């Protein structure tokens, strides 16, 4: 009997796919040279993806690579979180045990979420927005370390079944993998990717990455089908068979195999049923009865079923089971799993056909048997799959009493693995089962076992039953953590209707306050609002209630909001109350978060040393407790505050220490914030190339949140200083995209306006400069925002000074200068750096009124000299030299200042400053090298302009045409045109506007103070 069903349906000859195999092997060669490679292989079911991968894997093995294959697992309609990565890492652990242990050293507790064999999950922290990113970063680093000394091929199969967490990890891996000898190959069924399939947006995102190659497998041609038939039959097929098989298979390699089996069984191709399912079931129905039964059991068990589990469910004797399996394997229906003790269908299409052929009652019965077998002996499957598979089996067994607790246990396990998308799916399934489960089952459930995000709110978690609100809270929290903010918002709304609606059975202000606080984060993340209305509602709900964890949490969130949006006395008082309440309820993690906010606000309020000491203590304590996210936040706030005080060197040290912390623990978003702060301090110190490298690293990292917007702002500021207004405008647009407009924070809004103002100034749009300034002043400068406000005021004052005398700048100039002086008088100067900014701004305002005061510029230079602000110091030296030359008689001193300013501008790549210095030196005939002596002071013929040409230039600067110049000077228009051409040539400019601007900038036509005065 066994011989009757054994058949060879797979061609021993690899047919076609030469181009695709070449692409894979070329990628392997590049990876072996140290350039990571990523490829996506797509094609319809049965087209030959698996066979292509098998050929490539064999080639990689022959060339000495370490190959790890992991497939997405489907159980019913569910996927196991991180299944392909867990399987692949397990394979690497078997092949490279010592190397993997060394690469994972120090992070075993975190990586155990993917590979439980590494040890117990060791995090002391609750679930957090950055938890998943941290796990992803550690996984990428593990693979990079393993691939440092050997070539690794990582194959991830059947992505169309991938769970959300697997998709997110794959996207992160392909975006951030930068080094190592590694090839990542992922396969998927293209015909399954319908318009709403979750893989579709991932594929679109990956298509935008130039480092990823897509390979789409086409169906076989008639010639390739003939070659496939020749390999299967071991003989040349006749033309009629080739034509019939090709027409019916349409070139699908798997269908060719099935049709050959039917033909060999004595069925003519034309006599087969038109139903695809019937075609796929032909060989299964030819099996012995026990083999058919085992096939049906395997089909319902998932993508792969372990032998021991199969034995428990099949309830056959061992000999009967082995004979049944041998028959199914011999017929190429089932295959043994290469790296495990289990079986799966050779092709998923056959499994789906067998599963679909089950009767409804039969399917429920099989799932119940699977669930009962796992409950009786949990060791039948791996620990990391046990909870999810048990929950899925009970759910499809349609037994709510058993399914609800199992689903909740699985939700807890997926949360521990940071698989929040799968946790959300399980929680939504639990909500579906809630009303169907018996009361006694629901009363037996406890919040302490299943609810982490939701606080106990004063009840005893050991005796109080789990409630539907607890499920809603967990679901809302999980949805926010996995990025499903719309679902989080919808779930929160449902909870608030139950708590506060007309039909609410019981009012619970603490629970309502918790949901309102969550809602604040969600609407802010969605860009709907700044979240304050929701926080205010939560504060009203807890007002007057005894201290509680919820009350403390609400106060912490409110203080944090105030720190970012309205720093000042009210926010400082809120932070102090938050610390007090956290201590009352003995919640140290909340207390540390509140103290960190308090320290930041203390620095902003002028209590510098106390605030810095508080943040130092929080940083050290959170590190000792293993609260890595809060410790990273301490580095963010501390580096920010040190920069706020002008202590940029210290800020850099703190930031670099924070980067080491975030790299060690995979906190990518926190690293983004810290690198943004580091780049700002590097810009201040004149380390522009280092700052740019930092920002470019962040651009490549795949961060898509506000740190990316902050980085774009840094790059825009750098572009302005380098004289690249187009680049600055582009980066400004990127910053606005990531920061948004619904949640305005001064730390983003004011620098954004400063860059916009600077771009307008560089491109000669003085009226736009004034419009931006007016908008900034109208929005106001809250206490503690002097750090952002002073650069904006300085940029506006410099723009006004550079536009002095231009006809287009006259209207509104007096009002703008008065506005700037008023703002400068009211702006705080809590540190020497801001005192220097105040002097600089005042000197620029004097210059804007035609006064070049040597004493004021000397004070500015002296203020900057000890502060390590090379770019600003060079600007001040340039202006001091200009004032000295205007005063006359101190040319040696002016020459020395210009040389210092020029050297700084060249080193930094500050092209506008360099150009200004060189033009002033040329006008004054001062050398910019120390080995040359200054030439005699030039007379009135600067740049070689004749008196008549100076008259013409003055009229050009006033915006006169050639005809108007001719009438004013009693010359012909042709003569006026000749003068204008000579002037442009001598000044080295290309147009009348540039000539006018240069004349005013270099005071070739400087007005008297009386003429320039706003009251004149």
CSV table of N, CA and C in Angstrom, one decimal, residues 919-1010:
chain,number,residue,atom,x,y,z
A,919,UNK,N,35.4,91.3,2.0
A,919,UNK,CA,35.0,92.5,1.3
A,919,UNK,C,35.4,93.7,2.1
A,920,UNK,N,35.3,93.6,3.5
A,920,UNK,CA,35.7,94.7,4.3
A,920,UNK,C,37.2,94.9,4.2
A,921,UNK,N,37.9,93.8,4.3
A,921,UNK,CA,39.4,93.9,4.2
A,921,UNK,C,39.8,94.5,2.8
A,922,UNK,N,39.1,94.1,1.7
A,922,UNK,CA,39.4,94.6,0.4
A,922,UNK,C,39.1,96.1,0.4
A,923,UNK,N,38.0,96.6,0.9
A,923,UNK,CA,37.7,98.0,0.9
A,923,UNK,C,38.7,98.8,1.7
A,924,UNK,N,39.1,98.2,2.8
A,924,UNK,CA,40.0,99.0,3.7
A,924,UNK,C,41.5,98.7,3.3
A,925,UNK,N,41.7,97.9,2.3
A,925,UNK,CA,43.1,97.5,1.9
A,925,UNK,C,43.9,97.0,3.0
A,926,UNK,N,43.3,96.0,3.8
A,926,UNK,CA,43.9,95.4,4.9
A,926,UNK,C,44.2,93.9,4.5
A,927,UNK,N,45.4,93.4,4.7
A,927,UNK,CA,45.7,92.1,4.4
A,927,UNK,C,45.1,91.1,5.4
A,928,UNK,N,44.8,89.9,4.9
A,928,UNK,CA,44.2,88.9,5.8
A,928,UNK,C,45.3,87.8,6.2
A,929,UNK,N,46.5,88.1,5.8
A,929,UNK,CA,47.6,87.2,6.2
A,929,UNK,C,48.6,88.1,7.0
A,930,UNK,N,49.2,87.5,8.1
A,930,UNK,CA,50.0,88.3,9.0
A,930,UNK,C,51.3,88.8,8.4
A,931,UNK,N,51.7,88.2,7.3
A,931,UNK,CA,53.1,88.5,6.7
A,931,UNK,C,53.0,89.8,5.8
A,932,UNK,N,51.9,90.4,5.7
A,932,UNK,CA,51.8,91.6,4.9
A,932,UNK,C,51.3,92.7,5.7
A,933,UNK,N,51.9,93.9,5.5
A,933,UNK,CA,51.6,95.1,6.2
A,933,UNK,C,50.4,95.8,5.6
A,934,UNK,N,49.5,96.5,6.4
A,934,UNK,CA,48.4,97.2,5.8
A,934,UNK,C,48.8,98.3,4.9
A,935,UNK,N,48.1,98.4,3.8
A,935,UNK,CA,48.3,99.5,2.8
A,935,UNK,C,47.8,100.8,3.4
A,936,UNK,N,48.2,101.9,2.8
A,936,UNK,CA,47.7,103.2,3.3
A,936,UNK,C,46.2,103.2,3.3
A,937,UNK,N,45.6,104.0,4.2
A,937,UNK,CA,44.2,104.1,4.3
A,937,UNK,C,43.6,104.6,3.0
A,938,UNK,N,42.6,104.0,2.4
A,938,UNK,CA,42.0,104.5,1.2
A,938,UNK,C,41.3,105.8,1.4
A,939,UNK,N,41.2,106.5,0.3
A,939,UNK,CA,40.5,107.8,0.3
A,939,UNK,C,39.0,107.5,0.0
A,940,UNK,N,38.4,108.5,-0.6
A,940,UNK,CA,37.0,108.4,-0.9
A,940,UNK,C,36.7,107.5,-2.1
A,941,UNK,N,37.8,107.1,-2.8
A,941,UNK,CA,37.6,106.3,-4.1
A,941,UNK,C,37.6,104.8,-3.7
A,942,UNK,N,36.9,104.4,-2.7
A,942,UNK,CA,36.9,103.0,-2.3
A,942,UNK,C,36.4,102.1,-3.5
A,943,UNK,N,37.1,101.0,-3.7
A,943,UNK,CA,36.9,100.1,-4.8
A,943,UNK,C,37.2,100.8,-6.2
A,944,UNK,N,37.9,101.9,-6.1
A,944,UNK,CA,38.3,102.6,-7.3
A,944,UNK,C,37.1,103.4,-8.0
A,945,UNK,N,36.1,103.7,-7.2
A,945,UNK,CA,35.0,104.4,-7.8
A,945,UNK,C,35.3,105.9,-7.9
A,946,UNK,N,35.0,106.5,-9.0
A,946,UNK,CA,35.2,107.9,-9.2
A,946,UNK,C,34.1,108.6,-8.4
A,947,UNK,N,34.3,109.9,-8.2
A,947,UNK,CA,33.2,110.7,-7.5
A,947,UNK,C,31.9,110.6,-8.2
A,948,UNK,N,32.0,110.7,-9.6
A,948,UNK,CA,30.7,110.6,-10.4
A,948,UNK,C,30.1,109.2,-10.2
A,949,UNK,N,30.9,108.1,-10.2
A,949,UNK,CA,30.4,106.8,-10.0
A,949,UNK,C,29.8,106.6,-8.6
A,950,UNK,N,30.4,107.3,-7.6
A,950,UNK,CA,29.8,107.2,-6.3
A,950,UNK,C,28.4,107.9,-6.2
A,951,UNK,N,28.3,109.0,-7.0
A,951,UNK,CA,27.0,109.7,-7.1
A,951,UNK,C,25.9,108.7,-7.7
A,952,UNK,N,26.4,108.1,-8.8
A,952,UNK,CA,25.5,107.2,-9.5
A,952,UNK,C,25.1,106.0,-8.6
A,953,UNK,N,26.1,105.5,-7.8
A,953,UNK,CA,25.8,104.3,-6.9
A,953,UNK,C,24.8,104.7,-5.9
A,954,UNK,N,24.9,105.9,-5.4
A,954,UNK,CA,23.9,106.4,-4.4
A,954,UNK,C,22.5,106.4,-4.9
A,955,UNK,N,22.4,106.8,-6.2
A,955,UNK,CA,21.0,106.8,-6.8
A,955,UNK,C,20.6,105.4,-7.1
A,956,UNK,N,21.5,104.5,-7.5
A,956,UNK,CA,21.1,103.1,-7.8
A,956,UNK,C,20.6,102.5,-6.5
A,957,UNK,N,21.3,102.8,-5.3
A,957,UNK,CA,20.9,102.3,-4.1
A,957,UNK,C,19.5,102.8,-3.7
A,958,UNK,N,19.1,103.9,-4.2
A,958,UNK,CA,17.8,104.5,-3.9
A,958,UNK,C,16.7,103.9,-4.8
A,959,UNK,N,17.1,103.0,-5.7
A,959,UNK,CA,16.2,102.4,-6.6
A,959,UNK,C,15.9,103.2,-7.9
A,960,UNK,N,16.7,104.1,-8.3
A,960,UNK,CA,16.4,104.9,-9.5
A,960,UNK,C,16.8,104.2,-10.7
A,961,UNK,N,16.0,104.5,-11.8
A,961,UNK,CA,16.3,103.9,-13.1
A,961,UNK,C,17.4,104.7,-13.8
A,962,UNK,N,17.9,104.2,-14.9
A,962,UNK,CA,19.0,105.0,-15.7
A,962,UNK,C,18.4,106.3,-16.1
A,963,UNK,N,17.2,106.4,-16.6
A,963,UNK,CA,16.6,107.7,-17.0
A,963,UNK,C,16.5,108.6,-15.8
A,964,UNK,N,16.1,108.1,-14.6
A,964,UNK,CA,16.0,109.0,-13.5
A,964,UNK,C,17.3,109.5,-13.0
A,965,UNK,N,18.3,108.6,-13.1
A,965,UNK,CA,19.7,109.0,-12.7
A,965,UNK,C,20.2,110.1,-13.6
A,966,UNK,N,19.9,109.9,-15.0
A,966,UNK,CA,20.3,110.9,-15.9
A,966,UNK,C,19.7,112.3,-15.7
A,967,UNK,N,18.4,112.3,-15.3
A,967,UNK,CA,17.7,113.6,-15.0
A,967,UNK,C,18.3,114.2,-13.8
A,968,UNK,N,18.6,113.4,-12.8
A,968,UNK,CA,19.1,113.9,-11.5
A,968,UNK,C,20.5,114.5,-11.6
A,969,UNK,N,21.4,113.9,-12.5
A,969,UNK,CA,22.8,114.3,-12.6
A,969,UNK,C,23.0,115.1,-13.9
A,970,UNK,N,21.9,115.4,-14.6
A,970,UNK,CA,22.1,116.2,-15.9
A,970,UNK,C,23.0,115.5,-16.9
A,971,UNK,N,22.9,114.2,-17.0
A,971,UNK,CA,23.7,113.5,-18.0
A,971,UNK,C,22.7,112.7,-18.9
A,972,UNK,N,23.2,112.1,-19.9
A,972,UNK,CA,22.3,111.3,-20.8
A,972,UNK,C,22.1,110.0,-20.3
A,973,UNK,N,20.9,109.3,-20.6
A,973,UNK,CA,20.7,108.0,-20.1
A,973,UNK,C,21.8,107.0,-20.5
A,974,UNK,N,22.4,107.2,-21.7
A,974,UNK,CA,23.4,106.3,-22.2
A,974,UNK,C,24.6,106.4,-21.3
A,975,UNK,N,25.0,107.6,-20.9
A,975,UNK,CA,26.1,107.8,-20.0
A,975,UNK,C,25.8,107.2,-18.6
A,976,UNK,N,24.6,107.4,-18.2
A,976,UNK,CA,24.2,106.8,-16.9
A,976,UNK,C,24.4,105.2,-17.0
A,977,UNK,N,24.0,104.7,-18.1
A,977,UNK,CA,24.1,103.2,-18.3
A,977,UNK,C,25.6,102.8,-18.2
A,978,UNK,N,26.5,103.5,-18.9
A,978,UNK,CA,27.9,103.2,-18.8
A,978,UNK,C,28.4,103.3,-17.4
A,979,UNK,N,28.0,104.3,-16.7
A,979,UNK,CA,28.5,104.4,-15.3
A,979,UNK,C,28.0,103.2,-14.5
A,980,UNK,N,26.8,102.8,-14.6
A,980,UNK,CA,26.2,101.6,-13.9
A,980,UNK,C,27.0,100.4,-14.2
A,981,UNK,N,27.3,100.2,-15.5
A,981,UNK,CA,28.1,99.0,-15.9
A,981,UNK,C,29.5,99.0,-15.3
A,982,UNK,N,30.1,100.2,-15.2
A,982,UNK,CA,31.5,100.3,-14.6
A,982,UNK,C,31.4,100.0,-13.1
A,983,UNK,N,30.3,100.5,-12.5
A,983,UNK,CA,30.2,100.2,-11.0
A,983,UNK,C,30.0,98.7,-10.7
A,984,UNK,N,29.2,98.1,-11.5
A,984,UNK,CA,29.0,96.6,-11.3
A,984,UNK,C,30.3,95.9,-11.5
A,985,UNK,N,31.1,96.2,-12.5
A,985,UNK,CA,32.4,95.6,-12.7
A,985,UNK,C,33.3,95.8,-11.5
A,986,UNK,N,33.4,97.0,-11.1
A,986,UNK,CA,34.4,97.3,-10.0
A,986,UNK,C,34.0,96.7,-8.7
A,987,UNK,N,32.7,96.6,-8.4
A,987,UNK,CA,32.2,95.9,-7.2
A,987,UNK,C,32.2,94.4,-7.3
A,988,UNK,N,32.2,93.9,-8.5
A,988,UNK,CA,32.2,92.4,-8.7
A,988,UNK,C,30.9,91.8,-8.4
A,989,UNK,N,29.8,92.5,-8.8
A,989,UNK,CA,28.4,92.0,-8.6
A,989,UNK,C,27.7,91.9,-9.9
A,990,UNK,N,26.6,91.2,-9.9
A,990,UNK,CA,26.0,91.0,-11.2
A,990,UNK,C,24.7,91.8,-11.5
A,991,UNK,N,24.3,92.6,-10.5
A,991,UNK,CA,23.0,93.3,-10.7
A,991,UNK,C,23.0,94.6,-9.8
A,992,UNK,N,22.0,95.4,-10.1
A,992,UNK,CA,21.8,96.6,-9.4
A,992,UNK,C,21.5,96.4,-7.9
A,993,UNK,N,20.6,95.4,-7.7
A,993,UNK,CA,20.2,95.1,-6.3
A,993,UNK,C,21.4,94.6,-5.5
A,994,UNK,N,22.3,93.8,-6.0
A,994,UNK,CA,23.5,93.4,-5.3
A,994,UNK,C,24.4,94.6,-5.0
A,995,UNK,N,24.5,95.4,-6.0
A,995,UNK,CA,25.3,96.6,-5.9
A,995,UNK,C,24.8,97.5,-4.7
A,996,UNK,N,23.5,97.7,-4.7
A,996,UNK,CA,22.9,98.5,-3.6
A,996,UNK,C,23.2,97.9,-2.2
A,997,UNK,N,22.9,96.5,-2.2
A,997,UNK,CA,23.1,95.8,-0.9
A,997,UNK,C,24.5,95.9,-0.4
A,998,UNK,N,25.5,95.7,-1.4
A,998,UNK,CA,26.9,95.7,-1.0
A,998,UNK,C,27.3,97.2,-0.6
A,999,UNK,N,26.8,98.1,-1.2
A,999,UNK,CA,27.1,99.5,-0.9
A,999,UNK,C,26.7,99.8,0.6
A,1000,UNK,N,25.5,99.4,0.9
A,1000,UNK,CA,25.0,99.6,2.3
A,1000,UNK,C,25.7,98.8,3.3
A,1001,UNK,N,26.0,97.5,2.9
A,1001,UNK,CA,26.7,96.6,3.9
A,1001,UNK,C,28.1,97.1,4.3
A,1002,UNK,N,28.8,97.7,3.2
A,1002,UNK,CA,30.2,98.1,3.5
A,1002,UNK,C,30.2,99.7,3.7
A,1003,UNK,N,29.1,100.2,3.9
A,1003,UNK,CA,29.0,101.7,4.2
A,1003,UNK,C,29.7,102.5,3.1
A,1004,UNK,N,29.6,102.1,1.9
A,1004,UNK,CA,30.2,102.9,0.8
A,1004,UNK,C,29.4,104.2,0.7
A,1005,UNK,N,28.2,104.1,1.1
A,1005,UNK,CA,27.3,105.3,1.1
A,1005,UNK,C,26.7,105.5,2.4
A,1006,UNK,N,27.4,105.3,3.5
A,1006,UNK,CA,26.8,105.3,4.8
A,1006,UNK,C,26.2,106.6,5.2
A,1007,UNK,N,24.9,106.6,5.6
A,1007,UNK,CA,24.3,107.9,6.0
A,1007,UNK,C,24.8,108.4,7.4
A,1008,UNK,N,24.6,109.6,7.6
A,1008,UNK,CA,25.0,110.2,8.9
A,1008,UNK,C,24.0,109.6,10.0
A,1009,UNK,N,24.4,109.7,11.3
A,1009,UNK,CA,23.5,109.2,12.3
A,1009,UNK,C,22.2,109.9,12.3
A,1010,UNK,N,22.3,111.2,12.0
A,1010,UNK,CA,21.0,112.0,12.0
A,1010,UNK,C,20.1,111.5,10.9
